Coordinates of C-alpha atoms and ligand atoms in Angstrom, one line a residue:
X44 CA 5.7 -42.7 12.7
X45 CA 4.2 -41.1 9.8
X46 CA 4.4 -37.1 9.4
X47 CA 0.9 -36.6 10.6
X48 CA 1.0 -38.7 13.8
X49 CA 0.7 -36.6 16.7
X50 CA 3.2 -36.9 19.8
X51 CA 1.5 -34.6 22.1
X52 CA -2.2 -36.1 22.1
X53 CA -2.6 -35.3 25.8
X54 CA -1.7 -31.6 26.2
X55 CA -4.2 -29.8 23.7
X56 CA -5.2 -27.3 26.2
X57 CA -9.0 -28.1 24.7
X58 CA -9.0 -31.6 25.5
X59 CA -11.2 -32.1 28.1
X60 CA -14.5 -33.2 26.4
X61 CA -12.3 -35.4 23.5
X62 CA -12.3 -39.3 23.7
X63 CA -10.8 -39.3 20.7
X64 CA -7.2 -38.3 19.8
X65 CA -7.5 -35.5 17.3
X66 CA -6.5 -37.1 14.3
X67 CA -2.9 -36.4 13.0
X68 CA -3.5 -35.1 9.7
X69 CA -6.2 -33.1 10.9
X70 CA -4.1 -31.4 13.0
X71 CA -1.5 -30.7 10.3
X72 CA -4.7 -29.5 8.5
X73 CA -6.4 -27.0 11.3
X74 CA -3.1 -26.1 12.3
X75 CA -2.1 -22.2 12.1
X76 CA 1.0 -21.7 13.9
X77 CA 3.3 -21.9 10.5
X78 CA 1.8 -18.3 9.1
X79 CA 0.6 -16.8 12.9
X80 CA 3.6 -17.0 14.4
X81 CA 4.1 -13.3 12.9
X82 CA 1.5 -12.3 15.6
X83 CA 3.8 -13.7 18.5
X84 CA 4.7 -9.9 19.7
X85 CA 1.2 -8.7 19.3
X86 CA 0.2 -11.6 21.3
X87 CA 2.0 -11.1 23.8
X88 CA 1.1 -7.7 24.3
X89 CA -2.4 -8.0 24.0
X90 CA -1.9 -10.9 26.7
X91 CA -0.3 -8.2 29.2
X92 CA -2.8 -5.8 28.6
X93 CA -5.4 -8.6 29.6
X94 CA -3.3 -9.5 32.9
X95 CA -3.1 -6.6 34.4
X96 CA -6.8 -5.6 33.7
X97 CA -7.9 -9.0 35.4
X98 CA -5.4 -7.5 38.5
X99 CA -6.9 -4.0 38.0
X100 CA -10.6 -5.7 38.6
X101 CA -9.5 -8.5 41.3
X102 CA -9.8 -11.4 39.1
X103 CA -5.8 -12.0 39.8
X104 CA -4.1 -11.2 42.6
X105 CA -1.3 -9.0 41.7
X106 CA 0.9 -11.7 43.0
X107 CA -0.7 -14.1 39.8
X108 CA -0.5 -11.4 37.4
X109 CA 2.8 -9.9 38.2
X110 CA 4.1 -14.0 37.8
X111 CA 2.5 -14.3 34.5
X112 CA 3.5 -10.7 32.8
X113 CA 7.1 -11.8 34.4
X114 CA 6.6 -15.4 32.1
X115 CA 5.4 -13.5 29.2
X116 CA 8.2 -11.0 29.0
X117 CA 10.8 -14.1 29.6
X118 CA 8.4 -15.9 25.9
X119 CA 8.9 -12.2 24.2
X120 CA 12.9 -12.3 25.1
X121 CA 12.8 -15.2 23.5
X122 CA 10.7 -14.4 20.3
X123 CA 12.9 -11.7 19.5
X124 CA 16.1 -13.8 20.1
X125 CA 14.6 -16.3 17.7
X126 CA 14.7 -18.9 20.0
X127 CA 10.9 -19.5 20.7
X128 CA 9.9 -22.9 19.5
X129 CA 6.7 -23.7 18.5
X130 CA 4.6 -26.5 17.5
X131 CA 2.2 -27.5 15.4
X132 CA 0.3 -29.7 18.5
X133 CA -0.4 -26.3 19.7
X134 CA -2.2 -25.4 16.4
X135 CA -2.1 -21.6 16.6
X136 CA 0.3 -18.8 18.1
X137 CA -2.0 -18.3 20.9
X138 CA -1.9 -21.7 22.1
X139 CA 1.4 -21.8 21.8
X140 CA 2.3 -19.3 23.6
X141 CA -0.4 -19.9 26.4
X142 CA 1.4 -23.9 26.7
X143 CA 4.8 -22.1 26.9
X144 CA 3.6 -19.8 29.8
X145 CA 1.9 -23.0 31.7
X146 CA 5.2 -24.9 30.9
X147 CA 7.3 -21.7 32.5
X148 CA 5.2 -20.5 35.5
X149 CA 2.8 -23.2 36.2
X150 CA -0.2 -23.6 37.3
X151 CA -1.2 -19.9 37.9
X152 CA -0.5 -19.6 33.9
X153 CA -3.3 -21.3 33.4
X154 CA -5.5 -18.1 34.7
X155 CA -4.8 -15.7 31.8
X156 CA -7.5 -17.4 29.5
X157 CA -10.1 -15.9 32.1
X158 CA -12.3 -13.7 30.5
X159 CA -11.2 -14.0 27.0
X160 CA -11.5 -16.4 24.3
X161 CA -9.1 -17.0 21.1
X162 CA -11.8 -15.3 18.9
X163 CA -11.3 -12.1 20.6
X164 CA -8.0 -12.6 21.2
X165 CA -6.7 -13.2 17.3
X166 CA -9.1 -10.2 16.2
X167 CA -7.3 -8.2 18.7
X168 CA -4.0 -9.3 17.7
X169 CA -4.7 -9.0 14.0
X170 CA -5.5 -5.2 14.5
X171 CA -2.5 -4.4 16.3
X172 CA -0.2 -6.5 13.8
X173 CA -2.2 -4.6 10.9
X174 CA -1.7 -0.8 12.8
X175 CA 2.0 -0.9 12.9
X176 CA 2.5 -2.2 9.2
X177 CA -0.1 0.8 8.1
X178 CA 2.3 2.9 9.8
X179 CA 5.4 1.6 8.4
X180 CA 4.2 1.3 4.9
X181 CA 2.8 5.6 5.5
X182 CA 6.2 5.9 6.1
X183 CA 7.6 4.3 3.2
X184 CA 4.8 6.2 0.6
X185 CA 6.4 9.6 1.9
X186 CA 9.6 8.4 1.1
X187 CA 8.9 7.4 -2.0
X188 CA 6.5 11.3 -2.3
X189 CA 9.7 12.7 -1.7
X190 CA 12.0 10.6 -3.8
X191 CA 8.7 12.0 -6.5
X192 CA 9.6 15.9 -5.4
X193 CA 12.8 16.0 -5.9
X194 CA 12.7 14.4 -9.3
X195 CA 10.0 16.4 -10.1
X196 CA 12.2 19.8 -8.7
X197 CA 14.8 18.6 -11.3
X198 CA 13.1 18.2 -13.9
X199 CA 10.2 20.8 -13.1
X200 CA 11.2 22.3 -17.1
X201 CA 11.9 19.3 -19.0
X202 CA 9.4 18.7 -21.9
X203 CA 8.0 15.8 -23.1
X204 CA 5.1 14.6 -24.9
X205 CA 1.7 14.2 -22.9
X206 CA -0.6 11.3 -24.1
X207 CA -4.1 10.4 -25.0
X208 CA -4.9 7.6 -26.0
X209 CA -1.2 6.7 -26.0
X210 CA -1.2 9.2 -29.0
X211 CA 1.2 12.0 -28.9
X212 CA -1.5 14.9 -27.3
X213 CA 0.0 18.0 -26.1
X214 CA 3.4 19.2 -24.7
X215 CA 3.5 19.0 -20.9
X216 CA 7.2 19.0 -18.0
X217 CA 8.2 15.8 -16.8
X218 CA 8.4 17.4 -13.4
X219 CA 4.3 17.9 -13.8
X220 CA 4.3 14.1 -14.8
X221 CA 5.8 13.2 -11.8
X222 CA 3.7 15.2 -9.7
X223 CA 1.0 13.2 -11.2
X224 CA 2.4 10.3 -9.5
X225 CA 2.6 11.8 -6.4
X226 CA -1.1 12.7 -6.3
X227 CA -1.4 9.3 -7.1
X228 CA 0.1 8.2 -4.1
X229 CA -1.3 11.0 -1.9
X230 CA -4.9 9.6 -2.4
X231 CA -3.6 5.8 -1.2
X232 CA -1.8 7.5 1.9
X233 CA -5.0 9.4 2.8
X234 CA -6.5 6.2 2.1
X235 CA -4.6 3.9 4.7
X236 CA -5.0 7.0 7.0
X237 CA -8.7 6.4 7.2
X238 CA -8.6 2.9 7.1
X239 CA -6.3 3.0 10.0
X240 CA -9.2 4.8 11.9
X241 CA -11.3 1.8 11.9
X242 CA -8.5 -1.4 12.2
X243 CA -7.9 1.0 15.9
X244 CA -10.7 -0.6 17.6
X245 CA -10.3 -3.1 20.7
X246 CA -11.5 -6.2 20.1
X247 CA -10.8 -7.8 23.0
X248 CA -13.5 -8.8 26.4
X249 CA -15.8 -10.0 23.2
X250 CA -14.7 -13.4 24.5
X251 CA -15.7 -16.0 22.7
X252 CA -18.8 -14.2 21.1
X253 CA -21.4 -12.9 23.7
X254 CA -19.2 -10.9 25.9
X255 CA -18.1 -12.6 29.9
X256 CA -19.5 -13.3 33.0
X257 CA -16.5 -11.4 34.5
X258 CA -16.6 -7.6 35.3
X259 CA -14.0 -6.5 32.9
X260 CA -12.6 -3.2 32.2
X261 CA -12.4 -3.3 28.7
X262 CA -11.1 0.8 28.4
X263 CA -8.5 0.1 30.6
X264 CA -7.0 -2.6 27.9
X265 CA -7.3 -0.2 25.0
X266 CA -5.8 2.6 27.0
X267 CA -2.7 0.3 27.3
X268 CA -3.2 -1.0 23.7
X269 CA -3.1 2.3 22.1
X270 CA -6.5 1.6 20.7
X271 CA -8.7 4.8 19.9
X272 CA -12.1 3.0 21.1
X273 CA -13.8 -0.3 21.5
X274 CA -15.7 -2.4 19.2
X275 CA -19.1 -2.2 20.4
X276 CA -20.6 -5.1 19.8
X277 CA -19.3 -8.8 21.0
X278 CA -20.6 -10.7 17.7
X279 CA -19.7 -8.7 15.5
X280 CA -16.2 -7.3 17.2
X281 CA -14.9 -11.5 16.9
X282 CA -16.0 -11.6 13.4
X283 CA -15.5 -8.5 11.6
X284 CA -12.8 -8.7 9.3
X285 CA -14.0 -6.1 7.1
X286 CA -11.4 -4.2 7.9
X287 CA -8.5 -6.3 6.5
X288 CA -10.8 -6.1 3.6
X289 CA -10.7 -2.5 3.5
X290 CA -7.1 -2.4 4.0
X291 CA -6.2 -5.4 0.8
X292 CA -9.1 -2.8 -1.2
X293 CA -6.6 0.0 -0.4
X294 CA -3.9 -2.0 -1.4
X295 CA -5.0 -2.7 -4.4
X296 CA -5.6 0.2 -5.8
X297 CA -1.9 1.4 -4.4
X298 CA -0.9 -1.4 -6.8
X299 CA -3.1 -0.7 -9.4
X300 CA -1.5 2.8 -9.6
X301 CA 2.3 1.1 -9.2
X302 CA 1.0 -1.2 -12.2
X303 CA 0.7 1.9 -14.2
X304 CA 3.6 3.6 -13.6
X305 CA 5.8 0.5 -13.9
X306 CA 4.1 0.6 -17.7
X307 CA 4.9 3.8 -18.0
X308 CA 8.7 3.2 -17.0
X309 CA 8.8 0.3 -19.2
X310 CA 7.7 2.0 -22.2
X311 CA 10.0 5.0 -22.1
X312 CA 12.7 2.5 -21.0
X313 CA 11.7 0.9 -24.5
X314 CA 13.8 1.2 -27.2
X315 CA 11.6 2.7 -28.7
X316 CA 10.8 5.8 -26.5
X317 CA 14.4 5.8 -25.3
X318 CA 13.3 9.0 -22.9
X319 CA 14.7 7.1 -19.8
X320 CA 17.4 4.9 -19.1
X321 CA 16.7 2.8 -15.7
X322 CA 19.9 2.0 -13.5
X323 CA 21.8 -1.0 -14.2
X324 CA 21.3 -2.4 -10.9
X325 CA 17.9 -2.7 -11.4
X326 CA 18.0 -4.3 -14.4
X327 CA 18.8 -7.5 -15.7
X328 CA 20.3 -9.2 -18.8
X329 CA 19.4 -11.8 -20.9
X330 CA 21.1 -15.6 -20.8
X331 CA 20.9 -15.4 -25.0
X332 CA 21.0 -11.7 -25.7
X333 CA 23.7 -10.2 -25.1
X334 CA 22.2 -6.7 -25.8
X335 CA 19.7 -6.9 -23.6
X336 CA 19.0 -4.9 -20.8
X337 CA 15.4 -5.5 -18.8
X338 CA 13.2 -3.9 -17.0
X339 CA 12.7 -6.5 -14.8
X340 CA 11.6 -4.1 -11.5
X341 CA 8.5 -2.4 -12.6
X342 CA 7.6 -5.7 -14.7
X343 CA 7.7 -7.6 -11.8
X344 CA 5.8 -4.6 -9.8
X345 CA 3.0 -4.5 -12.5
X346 CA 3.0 -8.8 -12.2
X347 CA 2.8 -8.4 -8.5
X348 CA -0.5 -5.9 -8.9
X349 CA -2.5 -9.6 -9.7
X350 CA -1.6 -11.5 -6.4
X351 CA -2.9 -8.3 -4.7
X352 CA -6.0 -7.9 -6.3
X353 CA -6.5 -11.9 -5.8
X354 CA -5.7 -11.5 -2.0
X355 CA -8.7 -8.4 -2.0
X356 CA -10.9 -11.6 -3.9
X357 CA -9.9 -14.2 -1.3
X358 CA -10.5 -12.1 1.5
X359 CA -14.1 -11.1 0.2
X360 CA -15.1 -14.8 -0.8
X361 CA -13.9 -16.0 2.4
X362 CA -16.7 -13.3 4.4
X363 CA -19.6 -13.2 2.3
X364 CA -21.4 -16.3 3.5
X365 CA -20.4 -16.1 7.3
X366 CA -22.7 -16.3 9.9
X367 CA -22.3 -14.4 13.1
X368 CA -19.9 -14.6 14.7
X369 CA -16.6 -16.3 14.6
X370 CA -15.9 -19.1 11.7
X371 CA -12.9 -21.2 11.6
X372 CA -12.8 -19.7 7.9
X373 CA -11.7 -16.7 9.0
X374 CA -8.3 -18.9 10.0
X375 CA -7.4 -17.6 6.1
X376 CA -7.5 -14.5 6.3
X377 CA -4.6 -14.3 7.5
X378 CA -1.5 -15.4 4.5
X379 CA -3.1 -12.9 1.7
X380 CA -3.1 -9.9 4.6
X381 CA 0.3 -11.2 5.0
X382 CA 1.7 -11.8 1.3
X383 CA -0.8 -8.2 0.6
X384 CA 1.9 -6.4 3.3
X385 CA 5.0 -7.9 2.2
X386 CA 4.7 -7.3 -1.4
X387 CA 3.5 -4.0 -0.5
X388 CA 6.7 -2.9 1.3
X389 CA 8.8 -4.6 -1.1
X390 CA 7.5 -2.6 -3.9
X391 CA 7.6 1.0 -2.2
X392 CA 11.4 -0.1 -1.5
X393 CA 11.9 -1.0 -5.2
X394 CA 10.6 2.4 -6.7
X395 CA 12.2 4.6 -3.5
X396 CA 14.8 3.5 -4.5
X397 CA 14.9 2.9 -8.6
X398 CA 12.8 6.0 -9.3
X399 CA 15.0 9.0 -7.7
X400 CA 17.9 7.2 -10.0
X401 CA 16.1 7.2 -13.3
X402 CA 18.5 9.0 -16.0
X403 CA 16.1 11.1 -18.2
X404 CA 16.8 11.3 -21.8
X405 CA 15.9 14.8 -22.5
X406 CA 16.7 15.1 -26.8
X407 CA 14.6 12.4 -26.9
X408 CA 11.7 13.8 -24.7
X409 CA 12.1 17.1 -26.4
X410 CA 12.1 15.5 -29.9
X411 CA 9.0 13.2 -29.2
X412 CA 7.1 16.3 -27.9
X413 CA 7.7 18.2 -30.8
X414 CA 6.0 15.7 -33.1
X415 CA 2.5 14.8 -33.6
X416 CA 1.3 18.4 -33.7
X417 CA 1.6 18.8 -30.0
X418 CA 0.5 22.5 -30.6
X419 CA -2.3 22.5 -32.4
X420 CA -4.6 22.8 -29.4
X421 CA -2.4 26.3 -28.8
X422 CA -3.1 27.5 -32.2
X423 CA -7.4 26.9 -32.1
X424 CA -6.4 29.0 -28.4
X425 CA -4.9 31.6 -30.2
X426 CA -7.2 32.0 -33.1
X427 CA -10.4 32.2 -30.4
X428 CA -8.4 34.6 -28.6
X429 CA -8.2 36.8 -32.2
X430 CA -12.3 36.2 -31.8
X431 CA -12.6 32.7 -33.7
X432 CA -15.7 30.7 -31.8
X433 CA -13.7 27.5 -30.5
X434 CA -15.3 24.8 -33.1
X435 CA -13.9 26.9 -35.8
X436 CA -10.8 27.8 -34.8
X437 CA -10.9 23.6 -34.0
X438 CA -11.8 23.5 -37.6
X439 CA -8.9 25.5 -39.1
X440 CA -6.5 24.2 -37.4
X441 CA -8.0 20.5 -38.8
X442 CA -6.9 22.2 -42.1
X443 CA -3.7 23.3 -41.0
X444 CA -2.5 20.2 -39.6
X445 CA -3.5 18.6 -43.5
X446 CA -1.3 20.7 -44.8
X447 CA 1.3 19.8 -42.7
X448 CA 1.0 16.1 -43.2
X449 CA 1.0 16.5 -46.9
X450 CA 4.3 18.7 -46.4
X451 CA 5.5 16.8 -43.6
X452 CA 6.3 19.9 -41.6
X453 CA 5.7 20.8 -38.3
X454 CA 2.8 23.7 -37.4
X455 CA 5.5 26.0 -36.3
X456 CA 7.5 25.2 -39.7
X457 CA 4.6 26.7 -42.2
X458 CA 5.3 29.8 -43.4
X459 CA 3.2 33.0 -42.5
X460 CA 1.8 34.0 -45.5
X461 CA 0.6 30.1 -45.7
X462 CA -1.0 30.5 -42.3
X463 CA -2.8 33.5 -43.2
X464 CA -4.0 31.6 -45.9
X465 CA -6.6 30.0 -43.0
X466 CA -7.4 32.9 -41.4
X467 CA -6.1 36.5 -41.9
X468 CA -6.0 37.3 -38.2
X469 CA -3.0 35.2 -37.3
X470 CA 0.1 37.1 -37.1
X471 CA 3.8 36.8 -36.4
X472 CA 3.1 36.5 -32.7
X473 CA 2.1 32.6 -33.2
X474 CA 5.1 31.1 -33.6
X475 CA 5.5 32.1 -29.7
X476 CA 2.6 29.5 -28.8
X477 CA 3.6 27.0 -31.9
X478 CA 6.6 26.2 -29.8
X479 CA 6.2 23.4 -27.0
X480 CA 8.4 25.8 -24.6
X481 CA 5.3 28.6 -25.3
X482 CA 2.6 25.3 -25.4
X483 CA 3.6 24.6 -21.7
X484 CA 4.3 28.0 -20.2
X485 CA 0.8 29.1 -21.2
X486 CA -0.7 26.5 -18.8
X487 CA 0.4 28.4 -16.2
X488 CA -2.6 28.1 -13.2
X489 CA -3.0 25.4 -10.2
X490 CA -3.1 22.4 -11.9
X491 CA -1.5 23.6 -15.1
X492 CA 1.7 21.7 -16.8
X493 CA 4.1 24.8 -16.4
X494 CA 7.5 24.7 -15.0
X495 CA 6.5 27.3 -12.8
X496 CA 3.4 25.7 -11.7
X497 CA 5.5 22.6 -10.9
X498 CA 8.0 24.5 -8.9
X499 CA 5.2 25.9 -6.6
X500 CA 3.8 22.8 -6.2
X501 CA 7.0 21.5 -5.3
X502 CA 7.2 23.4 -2.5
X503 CA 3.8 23.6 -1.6
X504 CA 3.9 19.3 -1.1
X505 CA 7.6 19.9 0.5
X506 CA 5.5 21.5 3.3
X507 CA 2.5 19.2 3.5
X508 CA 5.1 16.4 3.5
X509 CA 7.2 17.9 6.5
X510 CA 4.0 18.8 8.6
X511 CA 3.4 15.1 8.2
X512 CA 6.4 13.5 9.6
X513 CA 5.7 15.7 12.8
X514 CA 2.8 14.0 13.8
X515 CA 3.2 10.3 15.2
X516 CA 0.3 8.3 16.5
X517 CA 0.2 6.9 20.3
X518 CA 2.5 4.1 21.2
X519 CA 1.0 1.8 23.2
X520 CA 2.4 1.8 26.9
X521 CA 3.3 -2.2 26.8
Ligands
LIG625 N1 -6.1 -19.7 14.7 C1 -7.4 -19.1 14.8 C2 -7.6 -18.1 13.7 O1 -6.6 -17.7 13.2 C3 -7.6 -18.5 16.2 C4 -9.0 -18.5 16.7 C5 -9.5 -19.9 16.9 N2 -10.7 -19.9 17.5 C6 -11.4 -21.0 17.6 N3 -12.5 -21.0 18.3 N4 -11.1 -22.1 17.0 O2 -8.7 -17.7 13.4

């Protein structure tokens, strides 16, 4: 028999208008049940919710419905004891668990399917897969936020050079840096907060595409489903998939931001910069050089950013020439929403984990900061502040840093006189903002760079962070 030759012809639960045997490679072909079977829990709950609505409106007799929520607890002790089998004849997980309920309770198994199609069922399914993972993955950007605070508490005074253009620009605290990061981050979690808003909506009594014949109670199933509302129209509710679109967009602009700071991690991990040293158990060696010491994590992190992205492109190619209302298309949506989770999660694990344990060279970050006239922006402030218009005090300070180059000195390493040479109003008090320590204190207002900015913020997100793990959406009640 040849890989693709079907041994269960007979027992597609579809199969009544067929004269033909589906053929075998088409089934290997349409077949989902290799990626779906990650829906198997949701499934199953989504299945209970629909039994006991059909008891709740007399569709079943509580006798049937109590029989099959009894078969599909037994299928869910078995999914989580890994001992479900599935198979491909039974192309999808709804199907296959549907057969395995017939196959365990008989005949009255066969009345669940009232009232419900697979197109209403999978888009139900999807959205309750896709709420949980939006809630684990909220959890795991506040861990990584507060793996952020605390290196940003320890190293709220640390100085280092700030960048533009990748060109030394003006002193600013690491602990400010990292704060950065976490606004970064804040902006994805807020995003995934909305997002979840709209994947909360029950699918499910869409049937197939029109709505049933069958007086359903559709609130009923989203009260036990957890789900905030319904989606309002039939058509639309079994072919929407918008919002695993919104949800890979969301994504990928979390990555996009992980891509950056993996860069950033790389380059001071560089010999180079030398301002960080990453821990040795997340780096790797070379088989040739034996001084080598890689940053393999956030390189792979900042590789993984380009599977995302493609995932968000899938997913929008696949939608934009559907017609109402459910495609087969739509089959794909699910492996990027999967691979778009999974690399997700592994990635907020990877810099949890790796960031908090970064060693920070701080000579070196002191040193770099120093260079590249870091302070000239604080001189031009000073000499408006002596009542020099900004453009010329920009213009002095042009000269200043010429001298400097030419001497190869540093602003706060020209003598006095040699300053008043420029302009007559600049005293001994400059060498107080010429520093970097003086460069970042001055920036002291929300927003600013200083260590004591950073340390209120610190505690100011400490709080946000803590109100947050307080509040805990609704669990559904199956
Ligand atoms: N496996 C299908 C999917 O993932 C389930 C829905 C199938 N519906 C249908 N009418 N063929 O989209």
């Amino acid at each position: 028999m040849s890989q693709f030759e079907s041994k269960t012809k007979q027992t597609k639960l579809w199969g009544g208008r067929f004269s033909e045997f589906l053929d075998a490679f088409v089934e290997t072909f349409t077949a989902s049940i290799s990626f779906d079977q990650r829906l198997a829990l949701q499934d199953i709950q989504g299945s209970l919710a629909h039994a006991k609505m059909l008891e709740k409106v007399g569709i079943l007799t509580r006798t049937d419905s109590q029989v099959i929520q009894k078969g599909l607890h037994t299928i869910r002790e078995d999914i989580q004891a890994n001992r479900f089998e599935v198979s491909i004849a039974h192309e999808d997980i709804h199907m296959n668990i549907e057969a395995r309920l017939i196959e365990l309770v008989g005949e009255v198994g066969k009345k669940l399917h009232t009232a419900r199609s697979r197109n209403d069922q999978v888009a139900t399914d999807l959205r309750l897969y896709l709420r949980t993972e939006i809630d684990t993955l909220l959890q795991g950007i506040t861990d990584l936020q507060q793996g952020l605070l605390n290196l940003a508490e320890r190293e709220f005074d640390t100085i280092m050079p700030g960048f533009t253009h990748l060109q030394v620009a003006q002193p600013v605290t690491l602990g400010h840096h990292m704060l950065a990061w976490f606004e970064m981050l804040e902006r994805d979690y807020q995003r995934f907060v909305e997002c979840r808003k709209r994947v909360n909506h029950l699918p499910l009594g869409s049937a197939a595409l029109a709505g049933t014949t069958f007086p359903i109670d559709r609130a009923y199933c989203a009260e036990l489903l957890a789900f905030d509302t319904l989606c309002e129209n039939s058509l639309d509710a079994v072919s929407d998939r918008d919002f695993v679109i919104e949800f890979c967009s969301h994504a990928s602009i979390m990555m996009m931001h992980f891509s950056r700071i993996a860069e950033e991690l790389i380059l001071w991990a560089s010999t180079q910069f030398q301002f960080i040293e990453l821990p040795d158990r997340f780096c790797t060696g070379s088989s040739i050089m034996p001084q080598k010491k890689n940053p393999d994590v956030p390189e792979l992190i900042r590789g993984k950013t380009g599977r995302v992205i493609g995932h968000l492109v899938s997913l929008l190619v696949l939608m934009k020439s559907q017609t109402l209302a459910y495609n087969k298309d739509n089959q794909e949506d699910k492996e990027p929403l999967f691979d778009t989770i999974d690399t997700l999660k592994h990635c907020l694990k990877a810099y949890a984990e790796m960031i908090p344990a970064v060693q920070v060279n701080k000579v070196a970050m002191l040193e770099a900061a120093s260079h590249g006239f870091s302070t000239a922006t604080d001189l031009a402030d000073y000499l408006v502040n002596q009542g020099l218009a900004f453009r010329d005090a920009h213009e002095v300070v042009g000269q200043v840093v010429q001298l400097c180059i030419k001497e190869k000195c540093t602003l706060d390493q020209v003598p006095l006189d040699q300053l008043q040479k420029f302009n007559a109003c600049i005293k001994a008090d400059v060498y107080e903002v010429l520093t970097v320590e003086g460069s970042v204190n001055a920036r002291n207002h929300i927003g600013g760079c200083a260590p004591k900015q950073v340390k209120k913020q610190v505690n100011r997100l400490r709080a946000c962070l803590k109100e947050r793990t307080g509040a805990s959406a609704q669990q559904p009640l199956l």
